[in-house]
PDB file of C-alpha atoms in Angstrom:
ATOM      1  CA  MET A   1      10.150   1.786  18.180  1.00 45.00           C
ATOM      2  CA  PRO A   2      11.913   2.964  15.071  1.00 48.00           C
ATOM      3  CA  ILE A   3      11.685   2.310  11.477  1.00 56.00           C
ATOM      4  CA  LYS A   4      15.029   1.268   9.944  1.00 58.00           C
ATOM      5  CA  ILE A   5      16.033   2.668   6.643  1.00 61.00           C
ATOM      6  CA  GLN A   6      19.142   3.455   4.597  1.00 68.00           C
ATOM      7  CA  LYS A   7      21.216   6.469   5.742  1.00 68.00           C
ATOM      8  CA  ASP A   8      20.844   8.555   2.684  1.00 72.00           C
ATOM      9  CA  LEU A   9      17.254   7.872   1.702  1.00 75.00           C
ATOM     10  CA  PRO A  10      15.544  11.363   1.104  1.00 75.00           C
ATOM     11  CA  ALA A  11      12.588  10.201   3.173  1.00 70.00           C
ATOM     12  CA  LYS A  12      14.762  10.077   6.350  1.00 70.00           C
ATOM     13  CA  ALA A  13      15.113  13.883   6.765  1.00 74.00           C
ATOM     14  CA  ILE A  14      11.386  14.366   6.171  1.00 76.00           C
ATOM     15  CA  LEU A  15      10.397  11.691   8.722  1.00 66.00           C
ATOM     16  CA  GLU A  16      12.905  13.012  11.287  1.00 70.00           C
ATOM     17  CA  SER A  17      11.463  16.475  11.005  1.00 76.00           C
ATOM     18  CA  GLU A  18       8.106  15.039  11.918  1.00 64.00           C
ATOM     19  CA  ASN A  19       9.545  13.623  15.049  1.00 49.00           C
ATOM     20  CA  ILE A  20       9.224  10.055  13.688  1.00 56.00           C
ATOM     21  CA  PHE A  21      12.006   7.832  15.176  1.00 51.00           C
ATOM     22  CA  VAL A  22      14.124   6.676  12.285  1.00 58.00           C
ATOM     23  CA  MET A  23      17.099   4.383  12.889  1.00 55.00           C
ATOM     24  CA  ASP A  24      19.922   3.997  10.248  1.00 55.00           C
ATOM     25  CA  GLU A  25      21.755   0.741   9.678  1.00 55.00           C
ATOM     26  CA  ASP A  26      24.769   1.455  12.041  1.00 54.00           C
ATOM     27  CA  ARG A  27      22.566   1.874  15.070  1.00 48.00           C
ATOM     28  CA  ALA A  28      20.297  -0.902  14.215  1.00 45.00           C
ATOM     29  CA  LEU A  29      23.241  -3.293  14.042  1.00 47.00           C
ATOM     30  CA  SER A  30      23.976  -2.564  17.764  1.00 44.00           C
ATOM     31  CA  GLN A  31      20.506  -3.801  18.896  1.00 43.00           C
ATOM     32  CA  ASP A  32      19.882  -7.402  19.678  1.00 48.00           C
ATOM     33  CA  ILE A  33      16.462  -7.474  18.189  1.00 63.00           C
ATOM     34  CA  ARG A  34      15.371  -9.185  15.049  1.00 78.00           C
ATOM     35  CA  PRO A  35      13.450  -6.528  13.015  1.00 88.00           C
ATOM     36  CA  LEU A  36      10.438  -7.438  10.846  1.00 93.00           C
ATOM     37  CA  GLU A  37      11.695  -7.639   7.169  1.00 95.00           C
ATOM     38  CA  ILE A  38       9.152  -5.869   4.982  1.00 96.00           C
ATOM     39  CA  LEU A  39       9.547  -5.784   1.186  1.00 97.00           C
ATOM     40  CA  ILE A  40       7.954  -2.972  -0.571  1.00 97.00           C
ATOM     41  CA  LEU A  41       7.170  -3.231  -4.260  1.00 97.00           C
ATOM     42  CA  ASN A  42       6.797   0.415  -5.274  1.00 96.00           C
ATOM     43  CA  LEU A  43       4.868   0.781  -8.501  1.00 95.00           C
ATOM     44  CA  MET A  44       3.875   4.412  -8.040  1.00 92.00           C
ATOM     45  CA  PRO A  45       5.303   6.916 -10.483  1.00 87.00           C
ATOM     46  CA  ILE A  46       6.939   9.487  -7.910  1.00 88.00           C
ATOM     47  CA  LYS A  47       8.587   6.857  -5.744  1.00 90.00           C
ATOM     48  CA  GLU A  48      10.091   9.311  -3.198  1.00 91.00           C
ATOM     49  CA  ASP A  49       6.698  10.306  -2.188  1.00 92.00           C
ATOM     50  CA  THR A  50       5.371   6.961  -1.757  1.00 93.00           C
ATOM     51  CA  GLU A  51       8.469   5.931   0.169  1.00 94.00           C
ATOM     52  CA  THR A  52       7.850   8.677   2.633  1.00 93.00           C
ATOM     53  CA  GLN A  53       4.113   7.908   3.022  1.00 94.00           C
ATOM     54  CA  LEU A  54       4.614   4.181   3.575  1.00 94.00           C
ATOM     55  CA  LEU A  55       7.598   4.666   6.018  1.00 92.00           C
ATOM     56  CA  ARG A  56       5.545   7.069   8.042  1.00 91.00           C
ATOM     57  CA  ALA A  57       2.594   4.650   8.252  1.00 92.00           C
ATOM     58  CA  LEU A  58       4.804   1.755   9.168  1.00 92.00           C
ATOM     59  CA  SER A  59       6.615   3.680  11.903  1.00 88.00           C
ATOM     60  CA  ASN A  60       3.596   3.719  14.338  1.00 83.00           C
ATOM     61  CA  THR A  61       4.369   0.306  15.851  1.00 83.00           C
ATOM     62  CA  PRO A  62       6.501  -0.810  18.868  1.00 80.00           C
ATOM     63  CA  LEU A  63       8.076  -3.208  16.435  1.00 83.00           C
ATOM     64  CA  GLN A  64      11.337  -2.473  14.598  1.00 86.00           C
ATOM     65  CA  VAL A  65      10.806  -2.613  10.931  1.00 91.00           C
ATOM     66  CA  ASP A  66      13.483  -3.073   8.275  1.00 92.00           C
ATOM     67  CA  CYS A  67      12.238  -2.106   4.753  1.00 94.00           C
ATOM     68  CA  THR A  68      13.604  -3.202   1.389  1.00 95.00           C
ATOM     69  CA  PHE A  69      12.307  -1.353  -1.732  1.00 96.00           C
ATOM     70  CA  LEU A  70      11.704  -3.512  -4.863  1.00 96.00           C
ATOM     71  CA  MET A  71      11.462  -2.290  -8.436  1.00 94.00           C
ATOM     72  CA  MET A  72      10.390  -3.955 -11.620  1.00 94.00           C
ATOM     73  CA  SER A  73      13.385  -4.992 -13.935  1.00 91.00           C
ATOM     74  CA  THR A  74      10.928  -5.063 -16.992  1.00 89.00           C
ATOM     75  CA  HIS A  75       9.746  -1.429 -16.547  1.00 84.00           C
ATOM     76  CA  VAL A  76      11.730   1.802 -16.737  1.00 82.00           C
ATOM     77  CA  SER A  77      10.526   4.571 -14.393  1.00 80.00           C
ATOM     78  CA  LYS A  78      10.114   7.898 -16.076  1.00 79.00           C
ATOM     79  CA  ASN A  79       9.586   9.845 -12.858  1.00 73.00           C
ATOM     80  CA  THR A  80      12.305   8.648 -10.573  1.00 81.00           C
ATOM     81  CA  SER A  81      16.072   8.961 -11.268  1.00 84.00           C
ATOM     82  CA  ARG A  82      18.061   6.009 -12.233  1.00 84.00           C
ATOM     83  CA  SER A  83      20.584   7.005  -9.519  1.00 88.00           C
ATOM     84  CA  HIS A  84      17.922   6.845  -6.821  1.00 89.00           C
ATOM     85  CA  LEU A  85      16.734   3.492  -8.020  1.00 86.00           C
ATOM     86  CA  ASN A  86      20.258   2.026  -8.204  1.00 87.00           C
ATOM     87  CA  LYS A  87      21.110   3.214  -4.785  1.00 91.00           C
ATOM     88  CA  PHE A  88      17.929   2.334  -2.756  1.00 92.00           C
ATOM     89  CA  TYR A  89      16.069  -0.320  -4.778  1.00 93.00           C
ATOM     90  CA  VAL A  90      16.717  -4.142  -5.617  1.00 95.00           C
ATOM     91  CA  CYS A  91      15.293  -6.166  -8.390  1.00 95.00           C
ATOM     92  CA  PHE A  92      13.465  -9.490  -7.885  1.00 96.00           C
ATOM     93  CA  GLN A  93      16.448 -11.515  -9.118  1.00 95.00           C
ATOM     94  CA  ASP A  94      18.416 -10.073  -6.145  1.00 95.00           C
ATOM     95  CA  ILE A  95      16.035 -11.209  -3.477  1.00 95.00           C
ATOM     96  CA  LYS A  96      14.074 -14.161  -4.991  1.00 95.00           C
ATOM     97  CA  LYS A  97      15.773 -16.632  -2.557  1.00 95.00           C
ATOM     98  CA  MET A  98      15.023 -14.486   0.518  1.00 95.00           C
ATOM     99  CA  ARG A  99      12.074 -14.740   2.807  1.00 96.00           C
ATOM    100  CA  TYR A 100      10.196 -11.841   4.271  1.00 96.00           C
ATOM    101  CA  ASP A 101       7.854 -11.196   7.112  1.00 96.00           C
ATOM    102  CA  GLY A 102       5.649  -8.873   5.136  1.00 97.00           C
ATOM    103  CA  MET A 103       5.262  -7.266   1.707  1.00 98.00           C
ATOM    104  CA  ILE A 104       3.381  -4.321   0.304  1.00 98.00           C
ATOM    105  CA  ILE A 105       2.508  -3.998  -3.303  1.00 98.00           C
ATOM    106  CA  THR A 106       1.462  -0.294  -4.086  1.00 97.00           C
ATOM    107  CA  GLY A 107      -0.856   1.113  -6.583  1.00 94.00           C
ATOM    108  CA  ALA A 108       0.099   2.101 -10.120  1.00 93.00           C
ATOM    109  CA  PRO A 109      -1.189   4.480 -12.773  1.00 91.00           C
ATOM    110  CA  VAL A 110      -2.270   1.742 -15.073  1.00 94.00           C
ATOM    111  CA  GLU A 111      -5.938   1.150 -14.169  1.00 91.00           C
ATOM    112  CA  ASN A 112      -7.316   1.863 -17.646  1.00 92.00           C
ATOM    113  CA  LEU A 113      -5.196  -1.030 -19.031  1.00 95.00           C
ATOM    114  CA  GLU A 114      -6.181  -4.618 -18.998  1.00 97.00           C
ATOM    115  CA  PHE A 115      -3.899  -6.443 -16.485  1.00 97.00           C
ATOM    116  CA  THR A 116      -2.259  -8.455 -19.319  1.00 96.00           C
ATOM    117  CA  ASP A 117      -1.504  -5.292 -21.252  1.00 97.00           C
ATOM    118  CA  VAL A 118       0.639  -3.823 -18.433  1.00 96.00           C
ATOM    119  CA  ASN A 119       4.162  -4.170 -19.545  1.00 94.00           C
ATOM    120  CA  TYR A 120       5.418  -5.618 -16.408  1.00 96.00           C
ATOM    121  CA  TRP A 121       2.450  -7.956 -15.771  1.00 97.00           C
ATOM    122  CA  LYS A 122       4.407 -11.230 -16.320  1.00 97.00           C
ATOM    123  CA  GLU A 123       7.045 -10.119 -13.722  1.00 97.00           C
ATOM    124  CA  LEU A 124       4.293  -9.126 -11.314  1.00 98.00           C
ATOM    125  CA  GLU A 125       2.596 -12.487 -11.657  1.00 98.00           C
ATOM    126  CA  MET A 126       5.949 -14.075 -10.872  1.00 98.00           C
ATOM    127  CA  ILE A 127       6.336 -11.986  -7.738  1.00 98.00           C
ATOM    128  CA  MET A 128       2.809 -12.654  -6.553  1.00 98.00           C
ATOM    129  CA  GLU A 129       3.292 -16.344  -7.050  1.00 98.00           C
ATOM    130  CA  TRP A 130       6.623 -16.143  -5.195  1.00 98.00           C
ATOM    131  CA  SER A 131       4.882 -14.336  -2.260  1.00 97.00           C
ATOM    132  CA  LYS A 132       2.732 -17.320  -1.572  1.00 97.00           C
ATOM    133  CA  THR A 133       5.799 -19.161  -0.238  1.00 96.00           C
ATOM    134  CA  HIS A 134       8.230 -16.513   0.690  1.00 96.00           C
ATOM    135  CA  VAL A 135       6.055 -13.872   2.488  1.00 97.00           C
ATOM    136  CA  THR A 136       4.050 -14.253   5.675  1.00 96.00           C
ATOM    137  CA  SER A 137       1.382 -11.569   4.643  1.00 98.00           C
ATOM    138  CA  THR A 138       1.042  -9.279   1.742  1.00 98.00           C
ATOM    139  CA  MET A 139      -0.742  -5.945   1.752  1.00 98.00           C
ATOM    140  CA  HIS A 140      -1.961  -4.889  -1.706  1.00 98.00           C
ATOM    141  CA  ILE A 141      -2.967  -1.107  -2.205  1.00 98.00           C
ATOM    142  CA  CYS A 142      -5.271   0.337  -4.800  1.00 97.00           C
ATOM    143  CA  TRP A 143      -4.368  -0.952  -8.238  1.00 97.00           C
ATOM    144  CA  GLY A 144      -2.160  -3.492  -6.418  1.00 98.00           C
ATOM    145  CA  ALA A 145      -5.269  -4.712  -4.566  1.00 98.00           C
ATOM    146  CA  GLN A 146      -7.115  -5.109  -7.976  1.00 98.00           C
ATOM    147  CA  ALA A 147      -4.197  -6.931  -9.405  1.00 98.00           C
ATOM    148  CA  GLY A 148      -3.869  -9.171  -6.407  1.00 98.00           C
ATOM    149  CA  LEU A 149      -7.574  -9.986  -6.378  1.00 98.00           C
ATOM    150  CA  TYR A 150      -7.514 -10.841 -10.050  1.00 98.00           C
ATOM    151  CA  TYR A 151      -4.217 -12.968  -9.902  1.00 98.00           C
ATOM    152  CA  HIS A 152      -5.079 -14.870  -6.717  1.00 98.00           C
ATOM    153  CA  TYR A 153      -8.854 -15.158  -7.108  1.00 98.00           C
ATOM    154  CA  GLY A 154      -9.859 -14.288 -10.689  1.00 98.00           C
ATOM    155  CA  ILE A 155     -11.913 -11.207  -9.610  1.00 98.00           C
ATOM    156  CA  PRO A 156     -12.065  -8.618 -12.402  1.00 97.00           C
ATOM    157  CA  LYS A 157     -11.992  -4.813 -12.178  1.00 98.00           C
ATOM    158  CA  TYR A 158     -14.570  -2.571 -13.805  1.00 97.00           C
ATOM    159  CA  PRO A 159     -14.263   0.947 -15.249  1.00 96.00           C
ATOM    160  CA  ARG A 160     -16.088   3.682 -13.471  1.00 95.00           C
ATOM    161  CA  GLN A 161     -17.907   6.428 -15.382  1.00 92.00           C
ATOM    162  CA  GLU A 162     -15.639   9.110 -13.759  1.00 92.00           C
ATOM    163  CA  LYS A 163     -12.562   8.922 -11.522  1.00 94.00           C
ATOM    164  CA  LEU A 164     -13.137   8.326  -7.849  1.00 96.00           C
ATOM    165  CA  SER A 165     -11.193  10.936  -5.952  1.00 97.00           C
ATOM    166  CA  GLY A 166     -11.666  12.273  -2.444  1.00 98.00           C
ATOM    167  CA  ILE A 167     -12.132  11.404   1.202  1.00 98.00           C
ATOM    168  CA  TYR A 168     -14.986   9.070   1.818  1.00 98.00           C
ATOM    169  CA  LYS A 169     -16.835   7.759   4.893  1.00 98.00           C
ATOM    170  CA  HIS A 170     -16.578   3.902   5.330  1.00 98.00           C
ATOM    171  CA  ARG A 171     -18.062   1.541   7.958  1.00 98.00           C
ATOM    172  CA  VAL A 172     -16.531  -1.435   9.647  1.00 97.00           C
ATOM    173  CA  LEU A 173     -18.504  -4.619   8.953  1.00 97.00           C
ATOM    174  CA  ASN A 174     -16.892  -6.925  11.475  1.00 93.00           C
ATOM    175  CA  ARG A 175     -15.346  -5.379  14.591  1.00 91.00           C
ATOM    176  CA  LYS A 176     -13.906  -8.793  15.830  1.00 91.00           C
ATOM    177  CA  ILE A 177     -11.384  -8.914  13.010  1.00 95.00           C
ATOM    178  CA  PRO A 178      -8.006  -7.860  14.350  1.00 94.00           C
ATOM    179  CA  LEU A 179      -7.156  -5.874  11.182  1.00 96.00           C
ATOM    180  CA  VAL A 180      -9.763  -3.190  12.287  1.00 96.00           C
ATOM    181  CA  ARG A 181      -9.053  -3.394  16.022  1.00 93.00           C
ATOM    182  CA  SER A 182      -9.393   0.198  17.554  1.00 92.00           C
ATOM    183  CA  PHE A 183     -11.232   1.484  14.515  1.00 96.00           C
ATOM    184  CA  ASN A 184     -14.261   3.622  14.920  1.00 95.00           C
ATOM    185  CA  ASP A 185     -17.588   2.357  13.604  1.00 95.00           C
ATOM    186  CA  THR A 186     -17.073   4.809  10.796  1.00 97.00           C
ATOM    187  CA  PHE A 187     -13.970   6.269   9.396  1.00 97.00           C
ATOM    188  CA  MET A 188     -12.542   8.469   6.483  1.00 98.00           C
ATOM    189  CA  ALA A 189     -10.093   7.247   3.902  1.00 98.00           C
ATOM    190  CA  PRO A 190      -8.752   8.598   0.544  1.00 98.00           C
ATOM    191  CA  HIS A 191      -9.598   6.975  -2.856  1.00 98.00           C
ATOM    192  CA  SER A 192      -8.016   7.922  -6.193  1.00 96.00           C
ATOM    193  CA  ARG A 193      -8.913   5.440  -8.939  1.00 95.00           C
ATOM    194  CA  PHE A 194     -10.689   4.915 -12.248  1.00 95.00           C
ATOM    195  CA  THR A 195     -11.731   1.403 -11.687  1.00 97.00           C
ATOM    196  CA  GLU A 196     -13.380  -0.777  -8.961  1.00 97.00           C
ATOM    197  CA  VAL A 197     -14.113  -4.330  -7.761  1.00 98.00           C
ATOM    198  CA  ARG A 198     -17.637  -5.403  -6.835  1.00 97.00           C
ATOM    199  CA  ARG A 199     -19.148  -7.081  -3.890  1.00 97.00           C
ATOM    200  CA  GLU A 200     -20.894  -9.792  -5.828  1.00 98.00           C
ATOM    201  CA  ASP A 201     -17.548 -11.044  -7.270  1.00 98.00           C
ATOM    202  CA  ILE A 202     -15.872 -11.059  -3.862  1.00 98.00           C
ATOM    203  CA  GLU A 203     -18.638 -12.902  -2.269  1.00 98.00           C
ATOM    204  CA  LYS A 204     -18.275 -15.809  -4.733  1.00 98.00           C
ATOM    205  CA  HIS A 205     -15.100 -16.687  -2.823  1.00 98.00           C
ATOM    206  CA  PRO A 206     -15.732 -17.911   0.757  1.00 97.00           C
ATOM    207  CA  GLU A 207     -12.152 -17.690   1.660  1.00 97.00           C
ATOM    208  CA  LEU A 208     -12.392 -13.934   1.305  1.00 98.00           C
ATOM    209  CA  VAL A 209     -14.078 -11.559   3.813  1.00 98.00           C
ATOM    210  CA  ILE A 210     -15.115  -8.035   3.123  1.00 98.00           C
ATOM    211  CA  VAL A 211     -13.932  -5.921   6.202  1.00 98.00           C
ATOM    212  CA  ALA A 212     -15.002  -2.367   5.366  1.00 98.00           C
ATOM    213  CA  GLU A 213     -16.915  -0.597   2.699  1.00 98.00           C
ATOM    214  CA  SER A 214     -18.388   2.883   1.683  1.00 98.00           C
ATOM    215  CA  ASP A 215     -21.824   3.734   0.226  1.00 97.00           C
ATOM    216  CA  GLU A 216     -20.053   6.207  -2.072  1.00 97.00           C
ATOM    217  CA  ALA A 217     -16.682   4.534  -2.686  1.00 97.00           C
ATOM    218  CA  GLY A 218     -17.663   0.974  -2.581  1.00 97.00           C
ATOM    219  CA  ILE A 219     -15.445  -1.809  -1.137  1.00 97.00           C
ATOM    220  CA  PHE A 220     -12.509  -0.555   0.751  1.00 98.00           C
ATOM    221  CA  LEU A 221     -10.933  -3.475   2.694  1.00 98.00           C
ATOM    222  CA  VAL A 222     -10.941  -7.123   1.796  1.00 98.00           C
ATOM    223  CA  MET A 223      -8.761  -9.977   3.280  1.00 98.00           C
ATOM    224  CA  SER A 224      -8.184 -13.726   3.012  1.00 98.00           C
ATOM    225  CA  ARG A 225      -9.419 -15.415   6.150  1.00 96.00           C
ATOM    226  CA  ASP A 226      -6.010 -16.715   6.893  1.00 96.00           C
ATOM    227  CA  GLY A 227      -4.535 -13.136   6.800  1.00 97.00           C
ATOM    228  CA  LYS A 228      -2.001 -13.991   4.056  1.00 97.00           C
ATOM    229  CA  HIS A 229      -3.484 -11.389   1.650  1.00 98.00           C
ATOM    230  CA  ILE A 230      -4.894  -7.941   2.565  1.00 98.00           C
ATOM    231  CA  PHE A 231      -6.514  -5.831  -0.162  1.00 98.00           C
ATOM    232  CA  VAL A 232      -6.902  -2.047   0.354  1.00 98.00           C
ATOM    233  CA  GLN A 233      -8.810  -0.312  -2.510  1.00 96.00           C
ATOM    234  CA  GLY A 234      -8.045   3.104  -1.085  1.00 95.00           C
ATOM    235  CA  HIS A 235      -4.876   5.064  -0.047  1.00 96.00           C
ATOM    236  CA  PRO A 236      -4.852   5.239   3.665  1.00 96.00           C
ATOM    237  CA  GLU A 237      -1.112   6.193   3.493  1.00 95.00           C
ATOM    238  CA  TYR A 238      -1.731   9.342   1.463  1.00 96.00           C
ATOM    239  CA  ASP A 239      -0.439  12.742   2.762  1.00 95.00           C
ATOM    240  CA  ARG A 240      -2.566  15.674   3.366  1.00 97.00           C
ATOM    241  CA  MET A 241      -1.680  17.137  -0.025  1.00 96.00           C
ATOM    242  CA  THR A 242      -1.451  14.139  -2.167  1.00 96.00           C
ATOM    243  CA  LEU A 243      -4.851  14.404  -3.738  1.00 97.00           C
ATOM    244  CA  ASN A 244      -4.390  18.047  -4.129  1.00 97.00           C
ATOM    245  CA  ASN A 245      -1.100  17.496  -6.081  1.00 95.00           C
ATOM    246  CA  GLU A 246      -2.887  14.888  -8.300  1.00 94.00           C
ATOM    247  CA  TYR A 247      -5.795  17.388  -8.868  1.00 96.00           C
ATOM    248  CA  HIS A 248      -3.511  20.242 -10.012  1.00 94.00           C
ATOM    249  CA  ARG A 249      -1.263  17.997 -12.105  1.00 91.00           C
ATOM    250  CA  ASP A 250      -4.334  16.833 -13.947  1.00 91.00           C
ATOM    251  CA  LEU A 251      -5.484  20.435 -14.336  1.00 93.00           C
ATOM    252  CA  GLY A 252      -2.033  21.302 -15.787  1.00 91.00           C
ATOM    253  CA  LYS A 253      -2.459  18.495 -18.324  1.00 89.00           C
ATOM    254  CA  GLY A 254      -5.851  19.934 -19.483  1.00 90.00           C
ATOM    255  CA  MET A 255      -7.711  16.965 -18.289  1.00 88.00           C
ATOM    256  CA  ASN A 256     -10.536  18.838 -16.567  1.00 89.00           C
ATOM    257  CA  PRO A 257     -10.558  16.700 -13.325  1.00 92.00           C
ATOM    258  CA  ILE A 258     -13.307  16.735 -10.767  1.00 93.00           C
ATOM    259  CA  ILE A 259     -12.478  18.352  -7.483  1.00 96.00           C
ATOM    260  CA  PRO A 260     -11.791  15.596  -4.902  1.00 97.00           C
ATOM    261  CA  CYS A 261     -14.946  15.035  -2.943  1.00 97.00           C
ATOM    262  CA  HIS A 262     -15.110  15.869   0.801  1.00 97.00           C
ATOM    263  CA  TYR A 263     -11.500  17.034   0.689  1.00 98.00           C
ATOM    264  CA  TYR A 264     -11.155  20.902   0.564  1.00 97.00           C
ATOM    265  CA  PRO A 265     -13.174  23.145   2.952  1.00 97.00           C
ATOM    266  CA  ASP A 266     -16.173  24.361   1.043  1.00 96.00           C
ATOM    267  CA  ASP A 267     -14.908  22.357  -2.014  1.00 95.00           C
ATOM    268  CA  ASP A 268     -12.446  25.320  -2.571  1.00 96.00           C
ATOM    269  CA  PRO A 269      -9.165  24.050  -4.273  1.00 94.00           C
ATOM    270  CA  ASN A 270      -7.412  27.130  -2.810  1.00 93.00           C
ATOM    271  CA  GLU A 271      -8.024  26.049   0.750  1.00 96.00           C
ATOM    272  CA  THR A 272      -5.755  23.741   2.708  1.00 97.00           C
ATOM    273  CA  PRO A 273      -7.274  20.184   2.896  1.00 97.00           C
ATOM    274  CA  ILE A 274      -8.405  18.853   6.266  1.00 93.00           C
ATOM    275  CA  LEU A 275      -6.471  15.813   7.339  1.00 96.00           C
ATOM    276  CA  SER A 276      -9.106  13.321   8.580  1.00 96.00           C
ATOM    277  CA  TRP A 277      -7.699   9.757   7.961  1.00 97.00           C
ATOM    278  CA  ARG A 278      -4.191   9.756   9.510  1.00 95.00           C
ATOM    279  CA  ASN A 279      -5.153   7.867  12.631  1.00 95.00           C
ATOM    280  CA  THR A 280      -7.037   5.296  10.561  1.00 96.00           C
ATOM    281  CA  GLY A 281      -4.199   4.698   8.239  1.00 96.00           C
ATOM    282  CA  ASN A 282      -1.655   4.395  11.114  1.00 94.00           C
ATOM    283  CA  THR A 283      -3.913   1.956  13.008  1.00 95.00           C
ATOM    284  CA  LEU A 284      -4.523  -0.225   9.812  1.00 97.00           C
ATOM    285  CA  TYR A 285      -0.701  -0.595   9.175  1.00 96.00           C
ATOM    286  CA  SER A 286      -0.031  -1.235  12.886  1.00 94.00           C
ATOM    287  CA  ASN A 287      -2.690  -3.878  13.037  1.00 94.00           C
ATOM    288  CA  TRP A 288      -1.384  -5.536   9.905  1.00 96.00           C
ATOM    289  CA  LEU A 289       2.165  -5.605  11.299  1.00 94.00           C
ATOM    290  CA  ASN A 290       1.218  -6.883  14.676  1.00 90.00           C
ATOM    291  CA  PHE A 291      -1.672  -9.401  14.048  1.00 91.00           C
ATOM    292  CA  TYR A 292      -0.736 -10.678  10.460  1.00 95.00           C
ATOM    293  CA  VAL A 293       2.982 -10.382  10.375  1.00 94.00           C
ATOM    294  CA  TYR A 294       4.659 -10.403  13.798  1.00 90.00           C
ATOM    295  CA  GLN A 295       2.251 -12.789  15.560  1.00 87.00           C
ATOM    296  CA  ILE A 296       2.550 -15.304  12.791  1.00 89.00           C
ATOM    297  CA  THR A 297       5.978 -15.042  11.137  1.00 86.00           C
ATOM    298  CA  PRO A 298       8.800 -17.469  12.232  1.00 82.00           C
ATOM    299  CA  TYR A 299      11.662 -15.976  14.190  1.00 74.00           C
ATOM    300  CA  LEU A 300      14.110 -17.354  11.827  1.00 76.00           C
ATOM    301  CA  LEU A 301      13.771 -16.352   8.118  1.00 78.00           C
ATOM    302  CA  GLU A 302      15.917 -18.855   6.237  1.00 76.00           C
ATOM    303  CA  ALA A 303      16.898 -17.987   2.655  1.00 74.00           C
ATOM    304  CA  GLU A 304      16.987 -20.645   0.031  1.00 76.00           C
ATOM    305  CA  ASP A 305      20.379 -22.270  -0.815  1.00 62.00           C
TER     306      ASP A 305
END
C-alpha cells in the first residue's frame, strides 16, 4: 500500500524513481480507507534528506500512511529554507488538539549539549508530555531516543571518547517481541553519535525492556513493555551514502573524523559503501506500524474541542 504525502514534497519524485508507491492527497481522498496518521518531528538539520529516508522506511507496509511533518517554533533551522518549512511543516500550536496513531522524533546534532541547554528543550518536553495522551505509540531515534529516555525515565546520556560512526552487528535478545518479528538473530545497523545510554541505567526500570544490542555499539533498541515508547539508538533509516556524506562534511570542516567502521570496502572512503541494513530498517518500521500502532490505535481519532 502507498504512503500519502503532499503533492510537491521533494521526496515524492525521489521515492517514485525508486518504484515506491506514493499517493498524493487527491487520489487518497477517493479511497474509503482510514490511513494511519503519523506525526514526524524532524529535528535533523538537512530536513529533506530525513523526510525521504523516513518516508521510504514507512512505505514498506500494506497500511496506508498519512504523514504530517512537525517543526519547532522555538528554533530556526539553518539548513532548510523557510519556504520549505512554511509549505510542508506545521508547528505544535497547529496540531496540539489533534490525536495521532504514531509519532517519530528524530535525532538532532545537539548531543554534546546537556538536554536543558538545547534551545528548544522546553518545547520538546511539552511535545513529549502531550504525546502521552495524544499518540498511540512514539518512536524515538538516536538523540531523540536519548532525550525520550531522559524525559520519561530520567535515564542520563554519557559522552563517548570518540564518535561512534559506522555499521555494527547487533543481536536480538528476545525474538518473541513483535517489534523484531522476522529479524535475523544478528543484524547490521548504522550508528552516528557522540553519546550513549547504558544498560545498567535502563535495567533500573522494570517497565523497559532491552530488545537488541551490540558488543561494539552498545544498546540499540529499547521499548516500554506496553509498546507506547520505542527507543532506537541508531539510524536504521539512513541511506547508503548518509554516513559517507557526514564523513566528508566533517573532513571539509577540518574535524579529522574517523572513517566509519565496517562501512567502506577495505575501509577505503573512495569506494561505494555496501548497503547491509535496508531490510532490517524496513522490517523495524513495518513491525512498529503494524503491532504497536495499527493493532492498538482506535479507529476514530477524535480531536479536542
